[in-house]
Amino acid sequence: MEELLKQWDGEEVIIRYDKPSGAWIIIAIHNTRLGTATGGTRMKSYSDLKAAVQDALKLAEGMSFKYAVANFPRGGGKAVIHVPNDFDEQKRPELLKRYGSLVCQLGGLFETGPDVGTSPDDMDIIAETGDPYIFCRTPAKGGAGDSGPATAFGVYNGILAVCEHLFDQASLEKKRILVQGGGSVGGHLIDLLIEAGATVMFSDIDDQTVRLLRDKKGLTFIHPDKIFDTPCDIFAPCALGGILNKNSIPRLKCLAVAGGANNQLAESADAERLWGRQILYAPDYAINIGGAMAIIGIETMGWSKQKADKNVSSVRQTLTQIFETAKAEGINTDAAARRIARKRLFGNHGEK
Ligand code: NAD
């Protein structure tokens, strides 16, 4: 754990043990050069505290790069609430309120919204003690609501950039797109892709989602075990992190990977593995910023829905810039995106 914290290049980490619930709260502040550290609150059980801290550090860094590559005025931060395996859900509201108090105590160092394991309803509870630092409450409580649709809209625009780069045409007509995860992001993305004329396949592990997409919408279901072996033009991961790795990459039968899931690469070498296989990778932190951008814009900058859509569609230009930089400099797309982001985060030539 000590080594993990020593090696991290972020600004600070706040760790609190919440005795009444047995949960650990970790808030990681990675880089505030461009603005207030802002990122979601992830709530789940990890194998141990170290794994939870590790996730928080990695996710916070991802947020710094996400805002910087998009040139959006926010800093990187993330919170993780590591709940015990046998967590008593009855204790959830009080835990969330104590977490809100902690965010409030930080006095604006960190602002947060939902992530895996938390929802706008949870933000309503956290905001009782954490206001005004909580985004994405339910519309009934004055928030902009679920960020999934805006994230999906950004991913959709990123996929347009992918098609333009690969096929010289930003058209999805008849492109075979395989979406992993038909939840908040994947489900909305699927609707946009169908509307644009793409041939959509999907995979999910949730029976209800499978029934909805396969039986009601008539989409081809790919068994989760077959996801990496299925031929398609674009693979869109919208479920889990770490799925692009030394085992899965050699199996991929796609031309590009472009999806909303966070931390898709198991390790940074995986970007080079994809590049080596001539698979165009849209870096996750560049393509999945739409939700954060729209919610922050609507809740703090007075954006209308139209203005949010217009700004989120800039994901397409961001990705085009990344792809062109990668091509011009002969580096993989993740390295190109990091180079662009580092220049904004650390100045000079992006060197720290
Ligand atoms: P979600 O929980 O609504 O949906 C995830 C879906 O993936 C669920 O339907 C789940 O059943 C499915 N799934 C889980 N494991 C799977 C597997 N092995 N194979 C196939 N499907 C599987 O979550 P979400 O909000 O849609 O987020 C999805 C991803 O996008 C996460 O990595 C999240 O961090 C990232 N993300 C979300 C947002 C947002 O605005 N919601 C923003 C940025 C990034």
Coordinates of C-alpha atoms and ligand atoms in Angstrom, one line a residue:
M1 CA 0.0 0.0 0.0
E2 CA 2.8 2.4 1.0
E3 CA 4.5 1.8 -2.4
L4 CA 1.3 2.4 -4.2
L5 CA 0.8 5.8 -2.6
K6 CA 4.5 6.8 -3.0
Q7 CA 4.6 6.0 -6.7
W8 CA 1.4 7.8 -7.5
D9 CA 1.8 11.1 -9.3
G10 CA -1.4 12.7 -7.9
E11 CA -1.9 15.4 -5.4
E12 CA -3.5 13.8 -2.4
V13 CA -5.6 10.8 -1.1
I14 CA -8.1 11.0 1.7
I15 CA -8.9 7.7 3.4
R16 CA -11.6 7.3 6.1
Y17 CA -12.8 4.2 7.8
D18 CA -16.6 4.4 8.4
K19 CA -17.0 2.4 11.6
P20 CA -20.8 2.1 11.8
S21 CA -20.9 0.5 8.3
G22 CA -17.5 -1.1 8.1
A23 CA -16.9 0.7 4.8
W24 CA -13.8 2.5 3.6
I25 CA -14.1 5.8 1.9
I26 CA -11.3 6.8 -0.4
I27 CA -11.1 10.2 -2.2
A28 CA -8.2 10.5 -4.7
I29 CA -7.3 14.0 -6.0
H30 CA -5.1 13.6 -9.0
N31 CA -4.5 16.9 -10.7
T32 CA -6.2 20.3 -10.2
R33 CA -4.3 22.4 -12.6
L34 CA -7.3 22.8 -15.0
G35 CA -10.0 23.1 -12.3
T36 CA -11.7 21.5 -9.3
A37 CA -11.1 17.8 -8.9
T38 CA -14.3 16.2 -10.2
G39 CA -15.3 12.6 -10.6
G40 CA -17.9 9.9 -9.7
T41 CA -18.3 7.9 -6.6
R42 CA -17.9 4.2 -7.1
M43 CA -19.4 1.9 -4.5
K44 CA -18.6 -1.8 -4.4
S45 CA -16.8 -4.5 -2.5
Y46 CA -13.1 -5.0 -3.3
S47 CA -10.9 -7.9 -2.3
D48 CA -9.2 -5.6 0.2
L49 CA -8.4 -2.0 1.0
K50 CA -5.3 -1.9 -1.3
A51 CA -7.4 -3.0 -4.3
A52 CA -9.9 -0.2 -3.5
V53 CA -7.2 2.5 -3.2
Q54 CA -5.6 1.2 -6.4
D55 CA -8.8 1.6 -8.2
A56 CA -9.5 5.1 -6.8
L57 CA -6.0 6.2 -7.9
K58 CA -6.3 4.8 -11.4
L59 CA -9.8 6.2 -11.9
A60 CA -8.8 9.7 -10.6
E61 CA -5.8 9.8 -13.0
G62 CA -8.2 8.8 -15.7
M63 CA -10.4 11.8 -14.9
S64 CA -7.5 14.2 -15.2
F65 CA -6.7 12.9 -18.6
K66 CA -10.3 12.8 -19.6
Y67 CA -10.9 16.5 -18.9
A68 CA -7.5 17.5 -20.3
V69 CA -7.7 15.7 -23.6
A70 CA -11.1 17.4 -24.1
N71 CA -9.8 20.7 -22.9
F72 CA -12.6 20.9 -20.3
P73 CA -11.9 23.1 -17.2
R74 CA -12.0 20.4 -14.5
G75 CA -9.4 18.5 -12.5
G76 CA -9.1 14.7 -12.0
G77 CA -10.5 13.1 -8.9
K78 CA -12.5 10.0 -7.9
A79 CA -14.1 8.5 -4.8
V80 CA -14.4 4.9 -4.0
I81 CA -16.6 3.5 -1.2
H82 CA -15.4 0.0 -0.4
V83 CA -18.2 -1.7 1.4
P84 CA -17.8 -5.1 3.2
N85 CA -19.0 -8.2 1.4
D86 CA -21.8 -8.7 3.9
F87 CA -22.8 -5.0 3.7
D88 CA -26.1 -4.3 5.3
E89 CA -28.0 -2.2 2.8
Q90 CA -30.1 -0.7 5.6
K91 CA -26.9 1.2 6.6
R92 CA -26.6 2.7 3.1
P93 CA -28.4 6.0 3.6
E94 CA -26.5 6.9 6.8
L95 CA -23.2 5.9 5.2
L96 CA -23.9 8.1 2.2
K97 CA -24.8 11.0 4.5
R98 CA -21.5 10.7 6.4
Y99 CA -19.7 10.5 3.0
G100 CA -21.5 13.7 2.0
S101 CA -20.3 15.4 5.2
L102 CA -16.7 14.4 4.3
V103 CA -17.1 15.9 0.8
C104 CA -18.5 19.1 2.3
Q105 CA -15.6 19.3 4.8
L106 CA -13.2 19.3 1.9
G107 CA -14.8 22.7 1.0
G108 CA -14.8 22.4 -2.8
L109 CA -11.5 20.5 -3.3
F110 CA -13.6 17.6 -4.7
E111 CA -17.0 17.5 -6.5
T112 CA -18.8 14.2 -7.3
G113 CA -21.6 12.4 -9.1
P114 CA -22.6 8.8 -9.7
D115 CA -20.5 6.0 -10.9
V116 CA -20.7 2.2 -10.9
G117 CA -22.8 1.2 -7.8
T118 CA -24.3 4.7 -7.1
S119 CA -27.2 6.4 -8.7
P120 CA -28.9 9.9 -8.9
D121 CA -31.1 8.7 -6.0
D122 CA -27.9 8.2 -3.9
M123 CA -26.7 11.7 -5.0
D124 CA -29.9 13.1 -3.5
I125 CA -29.0 11.5 -0.2
I126 CA -25.3 12.5 -0.4
A127 CA -26.3 16.1 -1.3
E128 CA -28.3 16.4 2.0
T129 CA -24.9 16.8 3.7
G130 CA -22.6 17.4 0.8
D131 CA -24.3 20.2 -1.0
P132 CA -23.2 22.2 -3.1
Y133 CA -20.5 19.7 -4.2
I134 CA -22.8 16.9 -5.5
F135 CA -23.7 16.6 -9.2
C136 CA -26.4 14.5 -10.9
R137 CA -29.1 14.5 -8.3
T138 CA -32.5 13.4 -9.6
P139 CA -34.4 16.0 -11.6
A140 CA -37.0 16.2 -8.7
K141 CA -34.1 17.4 -6.4
G142 CA -32.8 19.9 -9.0
G143 CA -30.2 17.7 -10.7
A144 CA -29.7 16.9 -14.4
G145 CA -30.4 13.2 -13.7
D146 CA -28.8 10.2 -15.4
S147 CA -25.5 10.8 -17.2
G148 CA -25.7 7.6 -19.3
P149 CA -27.5 9.2 -22.3
A150 CA -25.0 12.0 -22.7
T151 CA -22.1 9.6 -22.3
A152 CA -23.7 7.4 -25.0
F153 CA -24.1 10.5 -27.2
G154 CA -20.4 11.2 -26.8
V155 CA -19.4 7.6 -27.6
Y156 CA -21.7 7.8 -30.7
N157 CA -19.8 10.9 -31.9
G158 CA -16.5 9.1 -31.2
I159 CA -17.7 6.2 -33.4
L160 CA -18.4 8.7 -36.2
A161 CA -14.8 9.9 -35.9
V162 CA -13.7 6.2 -36.0
C163 CA -15.7 5.6 -39.2
E164 CA -14.4 8.8 -40.8
H165 CA -10.8 7.7 -40.1
L166 CA -11.3 4.1 -41.2
F167 CA -13.6 4.5 -44.1
D168 CA -13.3 8.2 -45.1
Q169 CA -17.0 8.6 -44.3
A170 CA -18.7 9.4 -41.0
S171 CA -21.5 7.0 -41.9
L172 CA -22.6 4.1 -39.7
E173 CA -24.8 2.6 -42.4
K174 CA -24.5 -1.2 -42.3
K175 CA -21.4 -1.0 -40.0
R176 CA -21.4 -4.1 -37.7
I177 CA -21.1 -2.8 -34.2
L178 CA -20.8 -5.1 -31.2
V179 CA -21.8 -3.5 -27.9
Q180 CA -20.7 -5.2 -24.7
G181 CA -23.2 -4.2 -21.9
G182 CA -26.7 -2.8 -22.6
G183 CA -27.0 -0.8 -19.4
S184 CA -27.3 3.0 -19.0
V185 CA -24.5 3.8 -21.5
G186 CA -24.7 0.8 -23.8
G187 CA -28.5 0.8 -24.0
H188 CA -28.7 4.4 -25.2
L189 CA -25.7 3.9 -27.5
I190 CA -27.5 1.0 -29.1
D191 CA -30.6 3.1 -29.8
L192 CA -28.4 5.8 -31.5
L193 CA -26.5 3.2 -33.5
I194 CA -29.7 1.6 -34.8
E195 CA -31.1 5.0 -35.7
A196 CA -28.0 5.7 -37.7
G197 CA -28.4 2.5 -39.7
A198 CA -25.7 0.3 -38.1
T199 CA -26.1 -3.5 -37.7
V200 CA -25.9 -3.9 -33.9
M201 CA -25.0 -7.0 -32.0
F202 CA -24.8 -7.0 -28.2
S203 CA -23.7 -9.0 -25.2
D204 CA -24.9 -8.8 -21.6
I205 CA -25.1 -11.0 -18.5
D206 CA -28.3 -9.6 -17.2
D207 CA -31.3 -11.7 -18.2
Q208 CA -33.7 -8.8 -18.3
T209 CA -31.5 -6.7 -20.5
V210 CA -30.9 -9.7 -22.8
R211 CA -34.6 -10.3 -23.1
L212 CA -35.3 -6.6 -23.9
L213 CA -32.5 -6.3 -26.6
R214 CA -32.8 -9.7 -28.1
D215 CA -36.5 -10.5 -27.9
K216 CA -38.1 -7.1 -28.0
K217 CA -35.6 -5.1 -30.2
G218 CA -34.6 -8.2 -32.3
L219 CA -30.8 -7.7 -31.9
T220 CA -28.3 -10.5 -32.3
F221 CA -27.2 -11.7 -28.8
I222 CA -23.5 -12.7 -28.5
H223 CA -22.7 -15.0 -25.6
P224 CA -20.3 -13.2 -23.2
D225 CA -17.8 -16.1 -23.7
K226 CA -17.7 -15.3 -27.5
I227 CA -17.4 -11.6 -27.3
F228 CA -13.8 -11.4 -28.3
D229 CA -14.1 -13.9 -31.1
T230 CA -17.0 -12.3 -32.9
P231 CA -16.2 -10.6 -36.3
C232 CA -17.4 -7.0 -36.4
D233 CA -16.3 -3.6 -37.6
I234 CA -16.4 -1.8 -34.3
F235 CA -16.3 -3.4 -30.8
A236 CA -17.9 -1.0 -28.2
P237 CA -17.1 -2.1 -24.6
C238 CA -19.8 -0.5 -22.3
A239 CA -19.6 -2.8 -19.3
L240 CA -16.3 -3.5 -17.5
G241 CA -12.8 -2.3 -17.2
G242 CA -9.7 -4.3 -17.9
I243 CA -11.2 -6.3 -20.8
L244 CA -8.5 -5.4 -23.4
N245 CA -5.5 -7.4 -22.3
K246 CA -2.8 -9.8 -23.5
N247 CA -5.3 -12.7 -23.7
S248 CA -8.3 -10.9 -25.3
I249 CA -6.5 -8.6 -27.9
P250 CA -5.1 -11.5 -30.0
R251 CA -8.6 -12.9 -30.3
L252 CA -10.3 -9.6 -31.4
K253 CA -11.8 -9.7 -34.9
C254 CA -12.7 -6.0 -35.3
L255 CA -11.2 -3.0 -37.0
A256 CA -11.7 -0.6 -34.1
V257 CA -12.5 -0.5 -30.3
A258 CA -14.6 2.4 -29.3
G259 CA -16.9 2.2 -26.3
G260 CA -17.8 3.9 -23.0
A261 CA -16.4 1.6 -20.3
N262 CA -13.7 3.1 -18.1
N263 CA -10.2 1.7 -17.9
Q264 CA -10.6 -0.7 -20.8
L265 CA -6.9 -1.4 -21.1
A266 CA -5.6 -3.9 -18.4
E267 CA -2.2 -2.2 -18.7
S268 CA -0.8 0.5 -20.9
A269 CA 1.1 -2.0 -23.1
D270 CA -2.3 -3.1 -24.3
A271 CA -2.6 0.1 -26.4
E272 CA 0.6 -1.0 -28.2
R273 CA -0.8 -4.5 -28.7
L274 CA -3.9 -3.0 -30.3
W275 CA -1.8 -0.7 -32.5
G276 CA 0.4 -3.7 -33.5
R277 CA -2.7 -5.5 -34.7
Q278 CA -3.8 -2.4 -36.6
I279 CA -7.0 -2.1 -34.5
L280 CA -7.9 1.6 -34.0
Y281 CA -8.4 2.2 -30.3
A282 CA -10.5 5.2 -29.2
P283 CA -9.0 5.9 -25.7
D284 CA -11.8 5.4 -23.2
Y285 CA -11.2 8.6 -21.2
A286 CA -11.5 10.6 -24.5
I287 CA -14.6 9.0 -25.8
N288 CA -16.6 8.6 -22.6
I289 CA -16.5 12.2 -21.3
G290 CA -20.0 13.1 -22.6
G291 CA -21.9 12.5 -19.4
A292 CA -19.5 14.4 -17.1
M293 CA -19.3 17.2 -19.6
A294 CA -23.1 17.6 -20.0
I295 CA -24.0 17.3 -16.3
I296 CA -21.3 19.7 -15.2
G297 CA -22.2 22.1 -18.0
I298 CA -26.0 22.0 -17.3
E299 CA -25.6 22.1 -13.5
T300 CA -22.9 24.7 -13.1
M301 CA -22.5 26.6 -16.4
G302 CA -26.1 27.2 -17.3
W303 CA -26.0 25.1 -20.5
S304 CA -29.3 24.1 -22.1
K305 CA -29.8 20.5 -23.3
Q306 CA -29.0 21.7 -26.9
K307 CA -25.8 23.4 -25.8
A308 CA -24.8 20.3 -23.9
D309 CA -25.4 18.1 -27.0
K310 CA -23.4 20.5 -29.1
N311 CA -20.5 20.5 -26.7
V312 CA -20.6 16.7 -26.2
S313 CA -20.5 16.2 -30.0
S314 CA -17.0 17.8 -29.8
V315 CA -15.8 14.2 -28.8
R316 CA -15.7 13.7 -32.5
Q317 CA -13.1 16.4 -33.0
T318 CA -11.1 15.3 -30.0
L319 CA -10.9 11.8 -31.4
T320 CA -10.0 13.0 -34.9
Q321 CA -7.2 15.0 -33.3
I322 CA -6.0 11.9 -31.4
F323 CA -6.1 9.7 -34.5
E324 CA -4.2 12.3 -36.6
T325 CA -1.6 12.8 -34.0
A326 CA -1.1 9.1 -33.7
K327 CA -0.7 8.7 -37.4
A328 CA 1.6 11.7 -37.9
E329 CA 3.9 10.7 -35.0
G330 CA 3.8 7.0 -35.5
I331 CA 2.6 6.4 -31.9
N332 CA -0.4 4.4 -30.6
T333 CA -3.7 6.3 -30.0
D334 CA -3.4 6.1 -26.2
A335 CA 0.1 7.6 -26.3
A336 CA -1.2 10.3 -28.7
A337 CA -4.1 11.2 -26.4
R338 CA -1.8 11.3 -23.3
R339 CA 0.6 13.5 -25.1
I340 CA -2.2 16.0 -25.9
A341 CA -3.5 15.8 -22.3
R342 CA -0.1 16.0 -20.7
K343 CA 0.7 19.3 -22.5
R344 CA -2.4 20.7 -20.9
L345 CA -1.8 19.2 -17.5
F346 CA 1.9 19.7 -17.1
G347 CA 2.7 22.4 -19.7
N348 CA 5.9 22.4 -21.9
H349 CA 6.0 19.4 -24.0
G350 CA 3.9 17.4 -21.7
E351 CA 6.9 16.2 -19.7
K352 CA 6.5 16.1 -15.9
Ligands
NAD1 P1 -24.6 -0.1 -16.1 O1 -24.4 -0.8 -14.8 O2 -25.9 0.7 -16.3 O3 -24.5 -1.1 -17.3 C1 -23.5 -2.1 -17.4 C2 -24.1 -3.2 -18.2 O4 -23.1 -4.2 -18.5 C3 -25.2 -4.0 -17.4 O5 -26.3 -4.2 -18.2 C4 -24.5 -5.3 -17.0 O6 -25.4 -6.4 -16.9 C5 -23.6 -5.5 -18.2 N1 -22.4 -6.4 -18.0 C6 -21.7 -6.6 -16.8 N2 -20.8 -7.5 -17.0 C7 -20.9 -7.9 -18.3 C8 -20.2 -8.8 -19.1 N3 -19.1 -9.6 -18.6 N4 -20.5 -9.0 -20.4 C9 -21.5 -8.3 -20.9 N5 -22.3 -7.4 -20.2 C10 -21.9 -7.2 -18.9 O7 -23.4 0.9 -16.2 P2 -23.2 2.1 -17.2 O8 -23.5 3.4 -16.4 O9 -23.8 1.8 -18.5 O10 -21.6 2.1 -17.3 C11 -20.9 1.2 -18.1 C12 -19.5 1.5 -18.2 O11 -19.3 2.8 -18.7 C13 -18.7 1.4 -16.9 O12 -17.4 1.0 -17.1 C14 -18.7 2.9 -16.4 O13 -17.6 3.2 -15.6 C15 -18.5 3.6 -17.8 N6 -19.0 5.0 -17.8 C16 -20.2 5.3 -17.5 C17 -20.6 6.6 -17.6 C18 -22.1 7.0 -17.3 O14 -22.4 8.2 -17.6 N7 -22.9 6.1 -16.9 C19 -19.7 7.6 -17.9 C20 -18.4 7.2 -18.2 C21 -18.0 5.9 -18.2

